[in-house]
CSV table of C-alpha atoms and ligand atoms in Angstrom, one decimal:
chain,number,residue,atom,x,y,z
A,200,MET,CA,0.9,0.6,-0.1
A,201,VAL,CA,2.7,2.7,0.8
A,202,ASN,CA,4.5,1.9,-2.0
A,203,GLN,CA,0.9,2.4,-4.0
A,204,LEU,CA,1.0,5.7,-2.8
A,205,ILE,CA,4.5,6.7,-3.2
A,206,ASN,CA,4.1,5.7,-7.1
A,207,ALA,CA,0.9,8.0,-6.9
A,208,GLU,CA,3.1,10.8,-5.7
A,209,SER,CA,5.5,10.8,-7.7
A,210,VAL,CA,3.5,10.1,-11.0
A,211,LEU,CA,1.1,13.0,-10.1
A,212,SER,CA,4.2,15.2,-10.3
A,213,GLY,CA,5.7,14.0,-12.9
A,214,TYR,CA,2.8,15.2,-15.1
A,215,ARG,CA,2.6,18.2,-13.8
A,216,ARG,CA,6.0,18.9,-14.5
A,217,LEU,CA,5.3,17.6,-18.1
A,218,PHE,CA,2.3,18.8,-19.1
A,219,GLY,CA,2.4,22.2,-16.7
A,220,GLY,CA,-1.2,23.5,-16.6
A,221,ALA,CA,-4.2,21.2,-17.3
A,222,GLU,CA,-4.7,18.7,-13.8
A,223,PRO,CA,-4.6,15.4,-14.3
A,224,THR,CA,-8.4,13.0,-14.0
A,225,ALA,CA,-7.3,9.7,-14.0
A,226,LEU,CA,-5.0,7.8,-11.8
A,227,VAL,CA,-4.3,4.3,-13.3
A,228,ARG,CA,-2.5,1.4,-12.1
A,229,ALA,CA,-1.9,-1.9,-14.5
A,230,PRO,CA,0.2,-4.9,-13.1
A,231,GLY,CA,2.2,-6.9,-14.9
A,232,ARG,CA,2.0,-10.9,-14.5
A,233,VAL,CA,3.7,-13.9,-13.8
A,234,ASN,CA,2.2,-17.3,-15.0
A,235,LEU,CA,2.6,-20.0,-11.9
A,236,ILE,CA,3.0,-22.7,-14.2
A,237,GLY,CA,1.1,-23.9,-18.3
A,238,GLU,CA,4.3,-23.1,-20.6
A,239,HIS,CA,3.4,-22.9,-24.6
A,240,VAL,CA,-0.4,-24.1,-23.7
A,241,ASP,CA,-2.4,-20.9,-24.5
A,242,TYR,CA,-1.7,-21.5,-28.6
A,243,ASN,CA,-2.5,-25.2,-28.0
A,244,ASP,CA,-5.9,-24.2,-26.2
A,245,GLY,CA,-5.1,-24.7,-23.2
A,246,LEU,CA,-5.0,-23.4,-19.5
A,247,VAL,CA,-2.6,-21.1,-17.8
A,248,LEU,CA,-2.3,-20.2,-13.9
A,249,PRO,CA,-1.0,-16.7,-13.7
A,250,ILE,CA,-1.0,-13.5,-11.0
A,251,ALA,CA,-0.7,-10.2,-11.5
A,252,ILE,CA,2.2,-9.0,-9.5
A,253,ASP,CA,2.9,-5.7,-7.7
A,254,ARG,CA,4.4,-4.7,-9.8
A,255,GLY,CA,3.8,-2.7,-13.4
A,256,VAL,CA,2.5,0.9,-14.6
A,257,PHE,CA,1.4,3.7,-13.0
A,258,ALA,CA,-0.3,6.1,-14.9
A,259,VAL,CA,-2.0,9.6,-14.7
A,260,ALA,CA,-4.5,11.3,-17.6
A,261,GLY,CA,-5.8,14.3,-18.6
A,262,PRO,CA,-7.3,16.1,-21.0
A,263,SER,CA,-4.8,17.4,-23.7
A,264,GLY,CA,-7.5,20.3,-24.7
A,265,SER,CA,-6.6,19.6,-27.9
A,266,ASP,CA,-7.0,16.7,-31.2
A,267,ASP,CA,-3.5,15.1,-29.9
A,268,ILE,CA,-3.4,12.3,-27.8
A,269,GLN,CA,-0.4,12.4,-25.9
A,270,VAL,CA,2.0,9.4,-24.0
A,271,TYR,CA,5.1,9.8,-22.1
A,272,SER,CA,6.7,7.2,-20.6
A,273,THR,CA,9.9,7.7,-18.1
A,274,ALA,CA,11.3,4.3,-19.8
A,275,PHE,CA,11.9,5.7,-22.9
A,276,ASP,CA,12.1,9.3,-21.4
A,277,GLU,CA,9.7,10.0,-25.2
A,278,THR,CA,6.3,11.6,-26.0
A,279,VAL,CA,4.4,10.0,-29.0
A,280,THR,CA,1.8,11.6,-30.0
A,281,ILE,CA,-1.1,10.8,-32.1
A,282,ALA,CA,-3.4,12.7,-33.7
A,283,LEU,CA,-7.2,11.9,-33.3
A,284,ARG,CA,-8.1,12.8,-37.2
A,285,ARG,CA,-5.4,11.0,-39.1
A,286,ASP,CA,-4.3,8.2,-36.8
A,287,GLY,CA,-5.7,4.9,-38.1
A,288,PRO,CA,-5.0,1.1,-38.4
A,289,SER,CA,-3.3,1.3,-41.6
A,290,ASP,CA,-0.8,3.6,-39.8
A,291,GLY,CA,1.6,1.1,-38.7
A,292,HIS,CA,5.4,2.6,-39.3
A,293,ASP,CA,6.6,3.0,-36.1
A,294,ALA,CA,6.2,-1.6,-35.3
A,295,GLY,CA,9.1,-2.2,-33.7
A,296,GLU,CA,9.0,1.1,-31.5
A,297,TRP,CA,7.1,1.7,-28.0
A,298,SER,CA,5.3,4.2,-29.8
A,299,ALA,CA,2.9,1.5,-31.9
A,300,TYR,CA,1.7,-0.2,-28.4
A,301,PRO,CA,-0.1,3.4,-27.3
A,302,ARG,CA,-0.6,3.6,-31.2
A,303,GLY,CA,-2.4,0.3,-31.3
A,304,VAL,CA,-4.5,0.9,-28.4
A,305,ALA,CA,-5.5,4.1,-29.6
A,306,ALA,CA,-6.9,2.9,-33.1
A,307,GLU,CA,-8.1,-0.3,-31.9
A,308,LEU,CA,-10.1,1.8,-29.2
A,309,ALA,CA,-11.9,4.0,-32.3
A,310,ALA,CA,-12.2,0.9,-34.1
A,311,ALA,CA,-14.3,-0.5,-31.4
A,312,GLY,CA,-16.5,2.1,-31.2
A,313,VAL,CA,-15.0,4.0,-28.9
A,314,THR,CA,-14.9,8.3,-28.7
A,315,LEU,CA,-11.7,9.0,-28.4
A,316,ALA,CA,-10.7,13.2,-26.6
A,317,GLY,CA,-7.5,14.5,-26.5
A,318,THR,CA,-6.0,13.0,-23.7
A,319,ARG,CA,-2.3,13.4,-22.0
A,320,ILE,CA,-0.9,10.4,-19.9
A,321,PHE,CA,2.0,11.0,-18.3
A,322,ALA,CA,3.6,6.5,-17.5
A,323,ASP,CA,5.8,5.7,-15.1
A,324,SER,CA,6.7,1.6,-14.8
A,325,ASP,CA,8.5,-1.0,-12.1
A,326,LEU,CA,8.6,-3.8,-14.4
A,327,PRO,CA,12.0,-4.8,-15.9
A,328,VAL,CA,11.1,-4.0,-19.9
A,329,GLY,CA,10.9,-7.7,-22.0
A,330,ALA,CA,11.9,-10.3,-18.9
A,331,GLY,CA,8.3,-11.9,-19.6
A,332,LEU,CA,6.9,-10.4,-17.0
A,333,SER,CA,4.2,-8.7,-19.9
A,334,SER,CA,5.3,-5.2,-19.8
A,335,SER,CA,3.9,-4.9,-22.6
A,336,ALA,CA,0.4,-5.4,-21.6
A,337,ALA,CA,0.6,-3.5,-18.5
A,338,LEU,CA,1.3,-0.5,-21.2
A,339,GLU,CA,-1.4,-1.3,-23.2
A,340,VAL,CA,-3.7,-1.2,-20.5
A,341,ALA,CA,-2.5,1.7,-18.9
A,342,VAL,CA,-2.7,3.4,-22.1
A,343,ALA,CA,-6.7,2.1,-22.6
A,344,LEU,CA,-7.9,2.6,-19.0
A,345,GLY,CA,-6.7,6.7,-19.0
A,346,LEU,CA,-7.6,7.1,-22.7
A,347,LEU,CA,-10.9,6.0,-21.5
A,348,SER,CA,-11.3,7.7,-18.4
A,349,VAL,CA,-11.0,10.8,-20.5
A,350,ALA,CA,-13.0,10.0,-23.0
A,351,GLY,CA,-15.9,9.2,-19.6
A,352,GLU,CA,-16.3,6.1,-21.4
A,353,HIS,CA,-16.6,2.9,-19.7
A,354,LEU,CA,-16.1,-1.3,-20.7
A,355,PRO,CA,-15.4,-4.4,-19.2
A,356,PRO,CA,-12.4,-5.5,-18.5
A,357,SER,CA,-12.8,-8.5,-21.1
A,358,ASP,CA,-13.6,-6.0,-23.9
A,359,ILE,CA,-10.5,-4.0,-23.0
A,360,ALA,CA,-8.4,-6.6,-22.9
A,361,HIS,CA,-9.8,-8.1,-26.7
A,362,ILE,CA,-8.9,-4.9,-27.4
A,363,CYS,CA,-5.0,-4.1,-26.3
A,364,ARG,CA,-4.3,-7.5,-27.9
A,365,LEU,CA,-5.7,-6.5,-31.4
A,366,ALA,CA,-3.5,-3.7,-30.7
A,367,GLU,CA,-0.2,-5.9,-29.7
A,368,HIS,CA,-1.2,-8.2,-32.7
A,369,HIS,CA,-2.1,-5.6,-35.6
A,370,TYR,CA,0.5,-2.7,-34.6
A,371,ALA,CA,3.3,-4.0,-32.3
A,372,GLY,CA,3.5,-7.0,-34.3
A,373,VAL,CA,3.5,-10.3,-31.4
A,374,PRO,CA,1.2,-12.4,-32.2
A,375,CYS,CA,0.3,-13.2,-28.5
A,376,GLY,CA,-2.0,-15.3,-26.1
A,377,ILE,CA,-4.7,-13.9,-24.3
A,378,MET,CA,-3.4,-14.1,-21.1
A,379,ASP,CA,-1.1,-11.1,-20.9
A,380,GLN,CA,-4.0,-8.6,-21.6
A,381,PHE,CA,-6.8,-11.1,-19.4
A,382,VAL,CA,-5.2,-11.5,-16.2
A,383,CYS,CA,-4.2,-7.7,-16.5
A,384,THR,CA,-7.6,-6.3,-16.7
A,385,GLY,CA,-9.2,-9.2,-14.7
A,386,ALA,CA,-7.1,-10.6,-11.7
A,387,VAL,CA,-8.8,-10.8,-8.4
A,388,ALA,CA,-6.6,-9.5,-5.0
A,389,ASN,CA,-5.0,-12.6,-3.3
A,390,ALA,CA,-5.6,-14.8,-6.0
A,391,ALA,CA,-4.6,-16.8,-8.5
A,392,MET,CA,-6.6,-17.2,-12.2
A,393,LEU,CA,-6.7,-20.5,-14.3
A,394,LEU,CA,-7.4,-19.4,-17.5
A,395,ASP,CA,-9.3,-21.1,-19.8
A,396,CYS,CA,-7.8,-20.6,-22.7
A,397,ARG,CA,-10.3,-22.1,-25.4
A,398,GLU,CA,-12.9,-20.8,-23.5
A,399,GLU,CA,-11.6,-17.8,-22.3
A,400,ALA,CA,-13.3,-18.0,-19.3
A,401,ALA,CA,-11.3,-17.5,-16.1
A,402,ARG,CA,-12.0,-19.2,-12.5
A,403,HIS,CA,-10.1,-17.3,-9.0
A,404,ILE,CA,-8.2,-19.8,-7.0
A,405,PRO,CA,-7.8,-18.1,-4.4
A,406,TRP,CA,-4.2,-17.6,-2.2
A,407,PRO,CA,-4.0,-20.6,0.9
A,408,ASP,CA,-1.3,-19.3,2.6
A,409,ASP,CA,-0.1,-15.8,3.9
A,410,ASP,CA,3.6,-17.9,4.5
A,411,VAL,CA,4.0,-18.9,2.0
A,412,VAL,CA,5.1,-16.2,-1.4
A,413,VAL,CA,5.9,-15.6,-5.4
A,414,LEU,CA,9.2,-15.2,-5.9
A,415,VAL,CA,10.1,-14.0,-9.3
A,416,ILE,CA,14.0,-13.9,-10.3
A,417,ASP,CA,15.1,-11.7,-13.2
A,418,SER,CA,18.2,-14.0,-15.0
A,419,ARG,CA,18.8,-10.3,-16.4
A,420,CYS,CA,19.2,-12.4,-19.6
A,421,ARG,CA,17.5,-11.8,-22.7
A,422,HIS,CA,18.1,-14.1,-25.7
A,423,LYS,CA,16.7,-12.6,-29.2
A,424,LEU,CA,16.5,-15.9,-31.0
A,425,SER,CA,12.9,-16.5,-29.5
A,426,ASP,CA,11.9,-15.2,-32.4
A,427,GLY,CA,12.0,-18.3,-34.6
A,428,MET,CA,11.8,-20.8,-32.7
A,429,TYR,CA,8.6,-19.4,-30.7
A,430,GLY,CA,7.2,-19.7,-34.2
A,431,GLU,CA,8.8,-23.0,-35.3
A,432,ARG,CA,7.0,-25.0,-31.7
A,433,VAL,CA,3.6,-23.5,-32.9
A,434,ARG,CA,3.6,-25.4,-36.2
A,435,GLN,CA,5.4,-28.0,-34.8
A,436,CYS,CA,2.8,-28.7,-32.3
A,437,ALA,CA,-0.1,-28.1,-35.2
A,438,ARG,CA,1.8,-31.2,-37.4
A,439,ALA,CA,1.4,-33.4,-33.9
A,440,ALA,CA,-1.8,-32.2,-33.3
A,441,GLU,CA,-2.9,-33.1,-37.0
A,442,ALA,CA,-1.4,-36.8,-36.7
A,443,VAL,CA,-3.3,-37.1,-34.3
A,444,ARG,CA,-6.1,-35.8,-35.7
A,445,SER,CA,-6.3,-38.7,-38.5
A,446,VAL,CA,-6.8,-41.4,-36.2
A,447,GLU,CA,-9.3,-39.1,-33.8
A,448,PRO,CA,-11.1,-36.8,-36.1
A,449,ALA,CA,-12.5,-35.1,-33.5
A,450,VAL,CA,-9.2,-33.2,-31.9
A,451,GLN,CA,-9.1,-29.7,-33.5
A,452,THR,CA,-5.4,-28.7,-31.5
A,453,LEU,CA,-3.2,-30.5,-28.4
A,454,ARG,CA,-6.5,-29.4,-25.7
A,455,ASP,CA,-7.9,-32.0,-26.9
A,456,VAL,CA,-5.4,-34.9,-26.9
A,457,THR,CA,-4.7,-37.3,-23.6
A,458,ALA,CA,-1.4,-38.5,-23.2
A,459,GLU,CA,-2.5,-42.2,-24.2
A,460,GLN,CA,-3.9,-41.0,-27.9
A,461,LEU,CA,-0.2,-39.1,-28.3
A,462,ASP,CA,2.0,-42.6,-27.4
A,463,ALA,CA,-0.8,-44.4,-29.7
A,464,CYS,CA,-0.1,-42.4,-32.6
A,465,ARG,CA,3.4,-41.6,-32.0
A,466,SER,CA,5.4,-43.7,-34.8
A,467,SER,CA,3.6,-41.5,-37.2
A,468,MET,CA,5.7,-38.1,-36.2
A,469,GLU,CA,9.3,-37.1,-36.0
A,470,PRO,CA,10.7,-37.7,-32.6
A,471,VAL,CA,11.4,-33.6,-31.9
A,472,VAL,CA,7.3,-33.1,-32.3
A,473,TYR,CA,6.5,-36.1,-30.4
A,474,ARG,CA,8.5,-34.7,-27.7
A,475,ARG,CA,6.9,-31.1,-28.2
A,476,ALA,CA,3.5,-32.5,-28.3
A,477,ARG,CA,4.6,-34.5,-25.1
A,478,HIS,CA,5.5,-31.1,-23.3
A,479,VAL,CA,2.3,-28.9,-24.0
A,480,VAL,CA,-0.3,-32.6,-23.1
A,481,THR,CA,1.1,-33.0,-20.2
A,482,GLU,CA,1.3,-29.1,-19.0
A,483,ILE,CA,-1.9,-28.9,-19.4
A,484,GLN,CA,-2.3,-31.8,-17.1
A,485,ARG,CA,0.4,-30.6,-14.3
A,486,THR,CA,-1.3,-27.1,-14.8
A,487,CYS,CA,-4.8,-29.0,-13.3
A,488,GLU,CA,-2.6,-30.8,-10.5
A,489,ALA,CA,-1.8,-27.2,-9.6
A,490,ALA,CA,-4.2,-25.3,-9.3
A,491,ALA,CA,-6.2,-28.0,-7.2
A,492,ALA,CA,-3.1,-28.0,-5.3
A,493,LEU,CA,-3.3,-24.6,-4.2
A,494,GLU,CA,-7.4,-25.2,-3.6
A,495,ARG,CA,-6.0,-27.4,-1.2
A,496,GLY,CA,-3.6,-25.7,0.1
A,497,ASP,CA,-1.1,-28.3,-0.6
A,498,PHE,CA,2.4,-26.2,-2.1
A,499,THR,CA,4.7,-30.0,-1.9
A,500,ALA,CA,2.0,-31.3,-4.2
A,501,PHE,CA,1.9,-27.5,-6.1
A,502,GLY,CA,6.2,-26.9,-6.3
A,503,LYS,CA,6.5,-31.2,-8.0
A,504,ALA,CA,3.8,-29.8,-10.4
A,505,ILE,CA,6.0,-26.6,-11.0
A,506,ASN,CA,9.3,-28.4,-10.6
A,507,GLY,CA,7.5,-31.0,-13.8
A,508,SER,CA,6.8,-28.2,-15.7
A,509,HIS,CA,10.5,-26.7,-15.8
A,510,ASP,CA,11.8,-30.2,-16.8
A,511,SER,CA,10.0,-30.7,-19.4
A,512,LEU,CA,10.4,-27.2,-21.2
A,513,ARG,CA,14.2,-27.9,-20.7
A,514,ASP,CA,14.2,-31.7,-22.1
A,515,ASP,CA,11.3,-31.8,-24.4
A,516,TYR,CA,10.5,-28.5,-25.5
A,517,GLU,CA,13.9,-27.1,-25.5
A,518,VAL,CA,13.5,-23.8,-24.6
A,519,SER,CA,15.2,-22.9,-21.9
A,520,SER,CA,18.8,-21.9,-21.0
A,521,ALA,CA,21.9,-22.3,-19.1
A,522,GLU,CA,21.2,-19.3,-17.0
A,523,LEU,CA,17.7,-20.3,-16.4
A,524,ASP,CA,18.2,-23.9,-15.3
A,525,ASP,CA,21.4,-22.7,-12.7
A,526,LEU,CA,19.2,-20.6,-11.4
A,527,VAL,CA,16.1,-23.3,-11.3
A,528,GLU,CA,18.7,-25.6,-9.4
A,529,THR,CA,20.1,-22.9,-7.1
A,530,ALA,CA,16.4,-22.4,-5.8
A,531,ARG,CA,15.6,-25.8,-5.3
A,532,GLY,CA,18.2,-26.6,-3.3
A,533,VAL,CA,17.7,-23.5,-0.6
A,534,PRO,CA,15.4,-25.1,2.2
A,535,GLY,CA,11.8,-23.8,2.5
A,536,VAL,CA,11.3,-23.8,-1.7
A,537,PHE,CA,8.4,-26.0,-2.6
A,538,GLY,CA,9.8,-25.6,-6.5
A,539,ALA,CA,10.5,-23.9,-8.9
A,540,ARG,CA,10.4,-23.5,-12.9
A,541,MET,CA,11.6,-21.0,-15.8
A,542,THR,CA,8.2,-18.8,-16.7
A,543,GLY,CA,7.7,-16.8,-19.5
A,544,ALA,CA,8.7,-17.7,-23.3
A,545,GLY,CA,12.1,-19.3,-22.7
A,546,PHE,CA,16.0,-19.0,-23.8
A,547,GLY,CA,16.1,-15.5,-20.9
A,548,GLY,CA,13.9,-14.1,-19.1
A,549,CYS,CA,12.8,-15.2,-15.0
A,550,VAL,CA,12.1,-17.7,-13.3
A,551,VAL,CA,9.4,-18.8,-10.3
A,552,VAL,CA,9.6,-19.7,-7.3
A,553,ALA,CA,7.3,-20.4,-4.7
A,554,ALA,CA,8.9,-21.3,-0.9
A,555,THR,CA,8.3,-20.0,2.6
A,556,ARG,CA,8.6,-16.6,3.8
A,557,ASP,CA,11.9,-17.2,5.7
A,558,ALA,CA,13.2,-19.1,3.1
A,559,VAL,CA,13.4,-15.5,0.9
A,560,PRO,CA,17.3,-14.4,2.7
A,561,ARG,CA,18.1,-18.0,1.9
A,562,VAL,CA,17.6,-17.4,-2.3
A,563,GLU,CA,18.6,-14.2,-2.4
A,564,ALA,CA,22.0,-15.7,-0.3
A,565,ALA,CA,22.1,-18.6,-2.8
A,566,VAL,CA,21.5,-16.7,-5.7
A,567,ARG,CA,24.2,-14.3,-5.1
A,568,THR,CA,27.1,-16.9,-4.8
A,569,CYS,CA,25.7,-19.3,-7.1
A,570,TYR,CA,24.2,-17.2,-10.2
A,571,ASN,CA,26.0,-13.6,-9.9
A,572,MET,CA,29.8,-14.8,-9.3
A,573,LYS,CA,29.4,-17.2,-12.2
A,574,TYR,CA,27.7,-14.9,-14.6
A,575,GLY,CA,28.5,-11.9,-13.6
A,576,VAL,CA,25.2,-10.0,-13.4
A,577,THR,CA,22.9,-9.7,-10.6
A,578,ALA,CA,19.7,-11.7,-10.9
A,579,HIS,CA,17.2,-9.4,-8.9
A,580,VAL,CA,15.6,-11.7,-7.0
A,581,MET,CA,11.3,-10.0,-6.1
A,582,THR,CA,9.1,-11.3,-3.7
A,583,THR,CA,5.9,-10.9,-4.7
A,584,ARG,CA,2.3,-11.9,-4.3
A,585,ALA,CA,-1.1,-11.9,-6.5
A,586,CYS,CA,-2.4,-8.5,-6.3
A,587,GLU,CA,-5.7,-7.6,-7.9
A,588,GLY,CA,-6.2,-6.5,-12.1
A,589,ALA,CA,-6.0,-2.8,-13.5
A,590,THR,CA,-7.7,0.2,-11.8
A,591,THR,CA,-8.5,3.4,-12.3
A,592,THR,CA,-9.3,6.4,-9.6
A,593,GLU,CA,-10.3,9.7,-9.7
A,594,VAL,CA,-7.5,12.0,-9.3
A,595,PRO,CA,-9.1,14.6,-6.6
A,596,ARG,CA,-9.1,18.5,-7.1
A,597,PRO,CA,-6.0,19.8,-5.1
B,437,LIG,P1,7.2,-8.3,-21.5
B,437,LIG,O1,5.8,-7.8,-22.3
B,437,LIG,O2,7.9,-9.8,-21.5
B,437,LIG,O3,8.4,-7.1,-20.7
B,437,LIG,P2,7.7,-7.7,-24.8
B,437,LIG,O4,8.9,-7.7,-25.8
B,437,LIG,O5,5.9,-8.7,-25.1
B,437,LIG,O6,8.3,-7.8,-23.5
B,437,LIG,O7,7.0,-6.1,-24.4
B,437,LIG,C1,8.3,-5.4,-24.3
B,437,LIG,C2,8.3,-3.9,-24.9
B,437,LIG,O8,6.9,-3.3,-24.5
B,437,LIG,C3,9.2,-3.2,-25.1
B,437,LIG,O9,10.2,-3.2,-26.0
B,437,LIG,C4,8.5,-1.7,-25.2
B,437,LIG,O10,8.7,-1.4,-26.8
B,437,LIG,C5,7.1,-1.7,-24.9
B,437,LIG,N1,6.9,-1.3,-23.3
B,437,LIG,C6,7.1,-2.1,-22.3
B,437,LIG,N2,7.1,-1.3,-20.7
B,437,LIG,C7,6.8,-0.2,-21.2
B,437,LIG,C8,7.5,1.1,-20.7
B,437,LIG,N3,6.9,1.1,-19.7
B,437,LIG,N4,7.2,2.4,-22.2
B,437,LIG,C9,7.2,2.1,-23.3
B,437,LIG,N5,7.4,1.3,-23.7
B,437,LIG,C10,7.4,-0.1,-22.8
B,438,LIG,MG1,4.8,-9.0,-23.6
């Protein structure tokens, strides 16, 4: 709570300093997220189990008094200006730039029928960028809420999630699943979100024990290789589903395939395609087991599921890295840790750990001696918890 107030104060004064004059009207907070389990299953219609975290984008919005939308980000110390009348979905020249996100959100809101007003937004973020904690969705949702607030419009969280996802597809050029925007807009405090990516339906599972925390460890390692590898995994999954479909016509995606069905078709697919599919099929099963374990408050079973997830991502899906494997092994060796795994698309990014609260200093010390010294970087250990989704509050008149 104290942290949030400090952030609110700093973004409010940042807005006033940058834009001068007109008072802001809305304070927006859009969280990042960490996926506890269910990795590389979203594009196979599977189940994921993310939480919104206590880091995110804090933004302040107000009317600009003109036909322009201006979005400033502290992360880039830059203002993007979007002319309201000229802006349209065909204006995609800034793909690859951060401006693609606010521009895409404005265009997709307009395409959804929202009449936008001239708006100024000042956005600050305490999320590492590109680390797999969904800084992109947090930015999109913060911009969407800021624009909606100044336009005097309300949309349900799931509509905002869809609009932001379209912005990411059409403007940033990232063909992401629905998880990031859904958890950012729809998470409930102190609960993990079991999200069915096929039905787009969420079930909130209360976090059963305040003495068990989620640790996110940023390896500080970003591999650029991941783009081509990602598309290759998507295609391999489609090929596996196709092979099973030839004997089980009802199968649409790997979500519909059981371990037995997959094994029965093993000889009809390349060994590597079989292993990719085995990851997906077993990961969906592990996600269900992890959710059930959370519901029972059984962190031993929960930890076992997330350990299994990492091993499968490392061995069958082959998206881990030496750095991530080292962090996972380091965390697993600490008393009080229930389980650890890489999270996000892989090849770098973060590791997620479930541990007792009193194990946190031991994890930090182990990371310092076993990881930081070996790789010559400082991996950031962040203690977090399940937080609520994005919120908008009115800024009181001074
Ligand atoms: P992730 O969402 O896992 O952090 P992505 O590659 O999906 O990684 O998104 C990162 C991109 O999102 C950045 O390169 C930048 O363009 C944009 N972005 C994220 N946070 C901010 C921010 N605070 N300000 C401006 N752009 C941001
Ligand atoms: Mg992202």
